[in-house]
C-alpha positions in Angstrom: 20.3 -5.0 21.7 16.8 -6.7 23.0 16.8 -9.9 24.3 13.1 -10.8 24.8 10.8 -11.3 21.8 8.7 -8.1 22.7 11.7 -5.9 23.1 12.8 -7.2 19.5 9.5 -6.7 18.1 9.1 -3.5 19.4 12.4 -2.6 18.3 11.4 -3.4 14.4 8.2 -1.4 15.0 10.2 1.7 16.0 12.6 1.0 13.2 9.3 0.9 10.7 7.6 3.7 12.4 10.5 6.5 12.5 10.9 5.7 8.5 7.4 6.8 8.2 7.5 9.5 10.8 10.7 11.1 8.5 8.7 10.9 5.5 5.9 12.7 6.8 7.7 15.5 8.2 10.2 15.9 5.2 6.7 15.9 2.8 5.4 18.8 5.0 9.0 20.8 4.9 8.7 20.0 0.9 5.1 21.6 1.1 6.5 24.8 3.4 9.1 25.3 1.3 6.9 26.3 -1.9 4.5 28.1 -0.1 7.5 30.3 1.2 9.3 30.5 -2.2 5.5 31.5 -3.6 5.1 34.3 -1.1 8.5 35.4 -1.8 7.8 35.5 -5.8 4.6 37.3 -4.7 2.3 35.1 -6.4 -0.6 35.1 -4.4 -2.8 32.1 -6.7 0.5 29.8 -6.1 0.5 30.8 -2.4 -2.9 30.4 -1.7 -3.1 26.5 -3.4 0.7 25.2 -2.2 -0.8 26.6 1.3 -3.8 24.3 1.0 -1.6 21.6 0.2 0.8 21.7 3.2 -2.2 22.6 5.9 -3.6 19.3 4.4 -0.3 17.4 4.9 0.1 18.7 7.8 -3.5 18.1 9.6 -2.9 14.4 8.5 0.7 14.4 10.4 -1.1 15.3 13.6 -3.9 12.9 13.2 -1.1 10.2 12.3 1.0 11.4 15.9 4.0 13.0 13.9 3.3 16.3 15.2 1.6 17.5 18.3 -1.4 18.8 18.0 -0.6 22.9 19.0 2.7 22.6 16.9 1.0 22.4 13.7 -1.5 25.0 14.5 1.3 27.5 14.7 2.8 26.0 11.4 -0.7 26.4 10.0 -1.1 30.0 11.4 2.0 31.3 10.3 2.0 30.1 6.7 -1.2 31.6 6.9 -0.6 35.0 7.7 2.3 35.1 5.1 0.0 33.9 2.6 -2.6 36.0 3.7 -0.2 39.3 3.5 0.0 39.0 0.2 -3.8 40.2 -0.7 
């Protein structure tokens, strides 16, 4: 446990951070999740606005340092070319 001030508020800023950090990233698996089910089903209008959607979420979580930057360009790309299969 920390036994200086700054180690303990540091410690209740990682605490407060990694709650938000798991919230982003299960929001952007929630988003994946119907785009893939919508490319499965085939439905290209449901595809094409869940994929705007979950590129949205997941340009904020790299702005907001959940994700590095070239990880969700491949997320991005690859939703993308399923989505982009189905025309």
């Amino acid at each position: 446990m920390a036994n200086h001030k700054s180690a303990e508020k540091r410690h209740r800023q990682s605490l407060k951070r990694r709650e938000q950090n798991r919230h982003v990233r299960s929001t952007v698996r929630s988003f994946t999740k119907a785009v893939r089910e919508a490319v499965e089903q085939g439905d290209s209008a449901a595809a094409q606005t869940a994929f705007a959607r979950v590129a949205r979420s997941i340009d904020m979580a790299v702005s907001k340092g959940v994700f590095h930057r070239k990880t969700g360009s491949r997320y991005i790309s690859r939703l993308h070319t399923k989505v982009a299969a189905l025309n």
